[in-house]
Short mmCIF file of C-alpha atoms and ligand atoms in Angstrom, two decimals:
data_model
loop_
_atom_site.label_atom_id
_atom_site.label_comp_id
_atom_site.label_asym_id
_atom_site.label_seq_id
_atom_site.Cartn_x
_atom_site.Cartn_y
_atom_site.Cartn_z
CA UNK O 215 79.23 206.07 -21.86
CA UNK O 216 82.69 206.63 -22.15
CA UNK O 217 84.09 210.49 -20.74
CA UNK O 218 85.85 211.91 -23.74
CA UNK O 219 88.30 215.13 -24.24
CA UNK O 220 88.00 218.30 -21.88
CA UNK O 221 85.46 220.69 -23.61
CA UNK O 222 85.08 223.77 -21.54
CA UNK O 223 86.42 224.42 -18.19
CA UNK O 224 83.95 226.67 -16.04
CA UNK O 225 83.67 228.54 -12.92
CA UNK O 226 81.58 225.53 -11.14
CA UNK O 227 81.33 222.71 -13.55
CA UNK O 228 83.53 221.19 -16.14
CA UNK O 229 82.30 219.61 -19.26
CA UNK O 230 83.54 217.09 -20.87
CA UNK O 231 82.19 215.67 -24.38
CA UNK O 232 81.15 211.77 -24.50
CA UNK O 233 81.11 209.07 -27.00
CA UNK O 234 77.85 210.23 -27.91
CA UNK O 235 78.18 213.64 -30.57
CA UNK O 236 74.88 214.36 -28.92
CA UNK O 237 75.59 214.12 -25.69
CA UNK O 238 78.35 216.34 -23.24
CA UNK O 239 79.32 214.95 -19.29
CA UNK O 240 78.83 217.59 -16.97
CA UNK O 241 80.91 217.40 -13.93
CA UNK O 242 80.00 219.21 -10.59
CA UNK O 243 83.08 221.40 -8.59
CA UNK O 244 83.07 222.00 -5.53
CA UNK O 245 84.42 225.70 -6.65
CA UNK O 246 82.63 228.73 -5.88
CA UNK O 247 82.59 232.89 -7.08
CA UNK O 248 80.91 235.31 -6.07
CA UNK O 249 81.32 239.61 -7.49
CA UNK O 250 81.71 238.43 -11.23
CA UNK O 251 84.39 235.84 -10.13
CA UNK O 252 86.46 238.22 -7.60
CA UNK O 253 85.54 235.98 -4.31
CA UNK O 254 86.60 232.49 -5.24
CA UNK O 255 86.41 229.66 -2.34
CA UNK O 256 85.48 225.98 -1.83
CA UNK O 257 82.35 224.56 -0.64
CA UNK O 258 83.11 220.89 0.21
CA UNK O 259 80.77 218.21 -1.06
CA UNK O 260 78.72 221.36 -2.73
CA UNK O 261 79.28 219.30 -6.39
CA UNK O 262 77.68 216.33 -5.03
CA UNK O 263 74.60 218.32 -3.77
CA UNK O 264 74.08 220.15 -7.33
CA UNK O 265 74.11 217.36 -9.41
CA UNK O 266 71.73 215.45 -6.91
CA UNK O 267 69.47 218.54 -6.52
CA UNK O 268 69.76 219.36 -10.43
CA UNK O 269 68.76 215.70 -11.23
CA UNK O 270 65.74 216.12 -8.70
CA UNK O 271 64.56 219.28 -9.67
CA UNK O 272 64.81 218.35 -13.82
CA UNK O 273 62.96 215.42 -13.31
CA UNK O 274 60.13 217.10 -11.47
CA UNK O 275 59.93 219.70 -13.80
CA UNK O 276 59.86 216.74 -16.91
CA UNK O 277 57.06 215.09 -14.85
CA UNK O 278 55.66 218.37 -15.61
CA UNK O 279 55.64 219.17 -19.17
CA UNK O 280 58.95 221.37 -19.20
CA UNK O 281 61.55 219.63 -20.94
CA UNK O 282 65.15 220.18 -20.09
CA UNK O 283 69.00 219.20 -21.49
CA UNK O 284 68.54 216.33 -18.71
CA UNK O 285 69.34 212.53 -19.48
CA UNK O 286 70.51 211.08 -16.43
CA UNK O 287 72.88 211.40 -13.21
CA UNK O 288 75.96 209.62 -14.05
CA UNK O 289 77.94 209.54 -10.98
CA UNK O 290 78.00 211.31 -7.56
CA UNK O 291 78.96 214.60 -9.41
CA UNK O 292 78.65 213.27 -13.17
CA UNK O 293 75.42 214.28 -15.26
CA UNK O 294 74.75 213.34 -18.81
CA UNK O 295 72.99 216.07 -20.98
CA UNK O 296 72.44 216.32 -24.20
CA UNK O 297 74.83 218.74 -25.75
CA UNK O 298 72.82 221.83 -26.70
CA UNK O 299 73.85 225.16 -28.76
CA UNK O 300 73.86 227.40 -25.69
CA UNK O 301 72.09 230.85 -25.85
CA UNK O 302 74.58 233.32 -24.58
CA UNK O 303 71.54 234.49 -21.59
CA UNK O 304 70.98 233.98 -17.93
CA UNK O 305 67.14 234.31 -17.62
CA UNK O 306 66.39 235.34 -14.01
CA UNK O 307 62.82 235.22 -12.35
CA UNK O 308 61.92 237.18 -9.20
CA UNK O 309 59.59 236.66 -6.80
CA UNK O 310 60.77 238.52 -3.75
CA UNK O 311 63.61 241.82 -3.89
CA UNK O 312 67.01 240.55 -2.53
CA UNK O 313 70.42 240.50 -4.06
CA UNK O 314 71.52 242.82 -6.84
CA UNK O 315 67.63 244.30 -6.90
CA UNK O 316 68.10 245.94 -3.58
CA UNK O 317 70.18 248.44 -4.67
CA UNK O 318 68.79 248.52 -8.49
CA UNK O 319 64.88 249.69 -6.97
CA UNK O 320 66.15 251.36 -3.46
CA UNK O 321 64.07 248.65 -1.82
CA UNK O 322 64.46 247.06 1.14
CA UNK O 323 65.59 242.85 1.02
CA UNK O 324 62.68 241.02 1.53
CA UNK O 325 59.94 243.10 -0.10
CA UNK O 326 57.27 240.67 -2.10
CA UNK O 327 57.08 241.97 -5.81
CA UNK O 328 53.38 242.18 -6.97
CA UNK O 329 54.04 239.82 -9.95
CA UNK O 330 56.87 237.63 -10.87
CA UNK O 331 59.45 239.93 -12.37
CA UNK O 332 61.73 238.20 -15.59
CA UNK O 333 65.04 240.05 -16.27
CA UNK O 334 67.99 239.21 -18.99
CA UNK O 335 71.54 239.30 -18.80
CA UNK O 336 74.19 238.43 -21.33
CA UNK O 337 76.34 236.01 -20.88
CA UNK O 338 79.89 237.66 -21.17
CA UNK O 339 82.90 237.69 -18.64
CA UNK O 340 84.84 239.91 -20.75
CA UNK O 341 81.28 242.85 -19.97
CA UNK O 342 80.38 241.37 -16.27
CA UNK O 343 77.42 239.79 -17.50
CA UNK O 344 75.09 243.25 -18.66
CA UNK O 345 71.35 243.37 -17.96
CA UNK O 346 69.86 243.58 -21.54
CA UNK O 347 66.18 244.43 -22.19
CA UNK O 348 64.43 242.30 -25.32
CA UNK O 349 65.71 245.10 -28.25
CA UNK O 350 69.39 243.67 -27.15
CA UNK O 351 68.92 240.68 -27.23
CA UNK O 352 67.47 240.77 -30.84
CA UNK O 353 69.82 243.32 -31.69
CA UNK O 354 72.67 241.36 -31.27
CA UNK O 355 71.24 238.34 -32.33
CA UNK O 356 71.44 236.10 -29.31
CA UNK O 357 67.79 235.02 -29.81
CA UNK O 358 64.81 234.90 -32.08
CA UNK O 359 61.54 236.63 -30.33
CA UNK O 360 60.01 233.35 -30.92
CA UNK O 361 62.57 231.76 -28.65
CA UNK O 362 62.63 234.97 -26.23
CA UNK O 363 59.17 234.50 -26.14
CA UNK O 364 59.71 230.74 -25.42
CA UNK O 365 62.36 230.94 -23.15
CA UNK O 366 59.72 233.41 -20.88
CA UNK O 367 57.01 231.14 -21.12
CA UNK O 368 59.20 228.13 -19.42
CA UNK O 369 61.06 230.49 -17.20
CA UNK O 370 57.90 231.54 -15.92
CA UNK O 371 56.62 228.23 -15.79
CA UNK O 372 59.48 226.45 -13.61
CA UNK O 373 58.73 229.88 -11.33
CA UNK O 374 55.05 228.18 -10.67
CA UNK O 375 56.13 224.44 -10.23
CA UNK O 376 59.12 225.40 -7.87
CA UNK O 377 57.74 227.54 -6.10
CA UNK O 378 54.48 224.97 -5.33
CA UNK O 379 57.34 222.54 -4.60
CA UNK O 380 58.95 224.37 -2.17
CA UNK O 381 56.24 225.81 -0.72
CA UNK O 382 55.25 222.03 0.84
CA UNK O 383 59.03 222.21 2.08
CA UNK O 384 58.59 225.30 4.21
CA UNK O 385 60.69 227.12 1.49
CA UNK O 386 60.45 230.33 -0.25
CA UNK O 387 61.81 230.71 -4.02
CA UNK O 388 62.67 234.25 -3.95
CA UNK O 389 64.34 234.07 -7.32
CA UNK O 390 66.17 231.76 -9.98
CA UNK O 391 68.86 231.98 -12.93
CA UNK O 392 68.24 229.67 -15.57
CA UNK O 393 69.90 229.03 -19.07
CA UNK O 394 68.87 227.33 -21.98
CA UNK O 395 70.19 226.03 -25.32
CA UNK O 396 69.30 224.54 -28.49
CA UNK O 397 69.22 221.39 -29.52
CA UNK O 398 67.30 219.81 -32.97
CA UNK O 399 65.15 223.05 -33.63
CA UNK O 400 63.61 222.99 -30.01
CA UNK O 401 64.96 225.41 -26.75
CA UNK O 402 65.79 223.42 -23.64
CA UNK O 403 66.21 224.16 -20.18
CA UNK O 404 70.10 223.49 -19.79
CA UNK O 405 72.35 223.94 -16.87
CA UNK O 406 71.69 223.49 -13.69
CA UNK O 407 69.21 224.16 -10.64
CA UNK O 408 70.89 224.52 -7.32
CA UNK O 409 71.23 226.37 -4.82
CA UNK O 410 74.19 228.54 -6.07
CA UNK O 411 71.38 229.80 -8.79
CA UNK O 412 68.56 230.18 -7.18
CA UNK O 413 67.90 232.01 -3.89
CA UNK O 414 66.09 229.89 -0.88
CA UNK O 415 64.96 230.94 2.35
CA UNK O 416 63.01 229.03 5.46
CA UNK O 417 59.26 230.55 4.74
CA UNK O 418 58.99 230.73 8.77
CA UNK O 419 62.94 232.17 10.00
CA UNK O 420 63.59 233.67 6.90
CA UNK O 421 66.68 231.58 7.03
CA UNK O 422 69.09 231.63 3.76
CA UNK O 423 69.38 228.17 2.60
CA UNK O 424 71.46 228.82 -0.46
CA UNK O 425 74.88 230.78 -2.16
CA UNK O 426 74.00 233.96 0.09
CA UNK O 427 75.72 231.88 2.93
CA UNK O 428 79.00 232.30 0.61
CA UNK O 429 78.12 235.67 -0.59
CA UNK O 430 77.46 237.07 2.49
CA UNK O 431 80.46 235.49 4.68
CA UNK O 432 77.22 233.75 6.78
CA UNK O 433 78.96 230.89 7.51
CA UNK O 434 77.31 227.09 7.78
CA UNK O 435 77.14 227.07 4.03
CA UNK O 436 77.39 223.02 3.08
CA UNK O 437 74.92 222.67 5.95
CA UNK O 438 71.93 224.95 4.04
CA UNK O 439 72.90 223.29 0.40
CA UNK O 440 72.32 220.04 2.71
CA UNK O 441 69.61 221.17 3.77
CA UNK O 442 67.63 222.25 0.90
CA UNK O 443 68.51 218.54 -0.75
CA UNK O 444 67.20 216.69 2.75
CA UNK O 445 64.21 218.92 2.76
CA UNK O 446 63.53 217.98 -0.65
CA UNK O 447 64.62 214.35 -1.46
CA UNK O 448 64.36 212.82 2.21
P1 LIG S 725 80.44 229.42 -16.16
O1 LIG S 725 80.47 229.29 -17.67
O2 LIG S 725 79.62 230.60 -15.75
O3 LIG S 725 81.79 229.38 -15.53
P2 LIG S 725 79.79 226.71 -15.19
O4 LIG S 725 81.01 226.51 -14.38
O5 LIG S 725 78.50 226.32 -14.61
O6 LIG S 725 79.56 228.22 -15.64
O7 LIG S 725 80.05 225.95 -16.55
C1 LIG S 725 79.12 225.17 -17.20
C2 LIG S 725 79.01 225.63 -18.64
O8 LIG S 725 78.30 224.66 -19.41
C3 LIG S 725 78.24 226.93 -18.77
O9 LIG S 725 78.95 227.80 -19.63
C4 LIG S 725 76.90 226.52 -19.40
O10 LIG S 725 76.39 227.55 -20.23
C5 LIG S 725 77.31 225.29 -20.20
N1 LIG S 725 76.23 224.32 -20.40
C6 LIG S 725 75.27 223.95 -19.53
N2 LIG S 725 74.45 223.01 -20.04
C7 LIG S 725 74.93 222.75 -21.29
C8 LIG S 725 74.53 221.87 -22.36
N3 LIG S 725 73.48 221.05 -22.20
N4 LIG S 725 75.22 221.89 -23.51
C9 LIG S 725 76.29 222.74 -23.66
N5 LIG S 725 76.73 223.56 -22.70
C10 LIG S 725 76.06 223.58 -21.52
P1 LIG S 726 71.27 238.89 -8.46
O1 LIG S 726 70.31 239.35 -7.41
O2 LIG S 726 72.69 238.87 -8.01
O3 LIG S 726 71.10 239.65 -9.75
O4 LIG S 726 70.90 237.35 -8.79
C1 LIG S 726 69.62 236.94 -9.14
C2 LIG S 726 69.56 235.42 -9.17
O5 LIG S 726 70.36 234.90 -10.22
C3 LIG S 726 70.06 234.75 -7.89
O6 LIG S 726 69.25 233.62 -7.61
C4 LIG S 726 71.46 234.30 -8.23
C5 LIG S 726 71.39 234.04 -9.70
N1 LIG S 726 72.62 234.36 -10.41
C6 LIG S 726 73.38 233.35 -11.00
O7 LIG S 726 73.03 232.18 -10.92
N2 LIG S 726 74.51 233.71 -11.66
C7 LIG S 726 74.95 234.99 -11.77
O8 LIG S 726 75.99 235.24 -12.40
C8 LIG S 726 74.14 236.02 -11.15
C9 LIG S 726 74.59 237.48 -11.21
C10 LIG S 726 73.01 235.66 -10.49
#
């Protein structure tokens, strides 16, 4: 595989296109943003974490049945994936209120939701990334319902299996972002799965093990990314 010309540089990964048409590199930053890119810091060694937890968590899901942009890890922060028409959405599954929901439903961080919640948002800087309900979405053609509809079924899916995962960890998922892209007529699960997009917290101290540590000025933020991957890889 040879790394080819500079294809789109992001907010936490760079991507870089390959001698393969059908596949992209994705490399892993160790840059960070928070309040639609207004807090920017670094997270040292956070890259190397992603693409190690992203490798684990794609290959568990594959083991699965959910298939994913995923073809291997190419170097400490180097994936290879195949190079998908993105859908312009960040898919986001809830299990437990916290973040931008606390405010949003006046309820207190920490409250259990009685099922699995799924929300939209579109993907757009320019608009801070909008909440948009399904009409939206098919209104401004971003997806087919067959695809919404598929896009649910996974994201609901990778909810069960990650959660089950975790669960054996001593971790609660208390809610994800995923994306997901095209690629020869079928939607994958693209991106990655980390801990700066999903939300992770000790089942027993309630501890945040994830991007709320950066969010949230906690402090000992490497440490919790490090710990999530030791809890789950060691
Ligand atoms: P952002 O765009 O929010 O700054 P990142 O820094 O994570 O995000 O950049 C990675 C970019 O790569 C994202 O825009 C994401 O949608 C895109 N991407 C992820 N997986 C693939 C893929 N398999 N094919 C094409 N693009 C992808
Ligand atoms: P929120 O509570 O801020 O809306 O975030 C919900 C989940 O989605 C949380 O796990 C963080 C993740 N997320 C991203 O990965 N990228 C984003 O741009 C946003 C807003 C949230």
């Amino acid at each position: 595989m040879i790394k080819g010309n500079l294809l789109y540089e992001g907010k936490a990964k760079t991507v870089f296109e390959t001698d393969n048409p059908k596949e992209l590199l994705i490399y892993f930053k160790d840059d960070a943003t928070a309040l639609n890119g207004e807090k920017h810091g670094i997270i040292e060694g956070k890259g190397v974490i992603n693409n190690k937890l992203s490798e684990f968590f794609f290959k568990q899901l594959k083991d699965r049945g959910i298939k994913s942009h995923f073809v291997e890890k190419a170097g400490e922060r180097e994936m290879i994936v195949k190079r998908l028409d993105m859908i312009k959405l960040e898919v986001v599954v809830r299990n437990i209120v916290a973040g931008s929901l606390v405010k949003r439903l006046g309820k207190e961080e920490g409250t259990p939701l009685t099922v699995p919640v799924v929300e939209y948002y579109y993907k757009s800087d320019e608009l801070g990334d909008p909440m948009l309900n399904r009409y939206h979405i098919m209104a401004l053609d971003l997806a087919k319902i067959d695809e919404l509809n598929q896009m649910e079924h996974v994201a609901f899916s990778v909810n069960n299996i990650l959660r089950e995962l975790l669960k054996a960890k001593n971790v609660d998922l208390i809610d994800f972002k995923l994306e997901f892209g095209r690629f020869d007529g079928e939607v994958l699960l693209a991106d990655e799965i980390s801990p700066d997009n999903c939300r992770f917290w000790d089942t027993v101290t309630h501890e945040k093990l994830d991007k709320d540590r950066f969010r949230q000025d906690l402090g000992g933020v490497v440490e919790a990314y490090k710990e999530m991957l030791d809890r789950l890889t060691l």
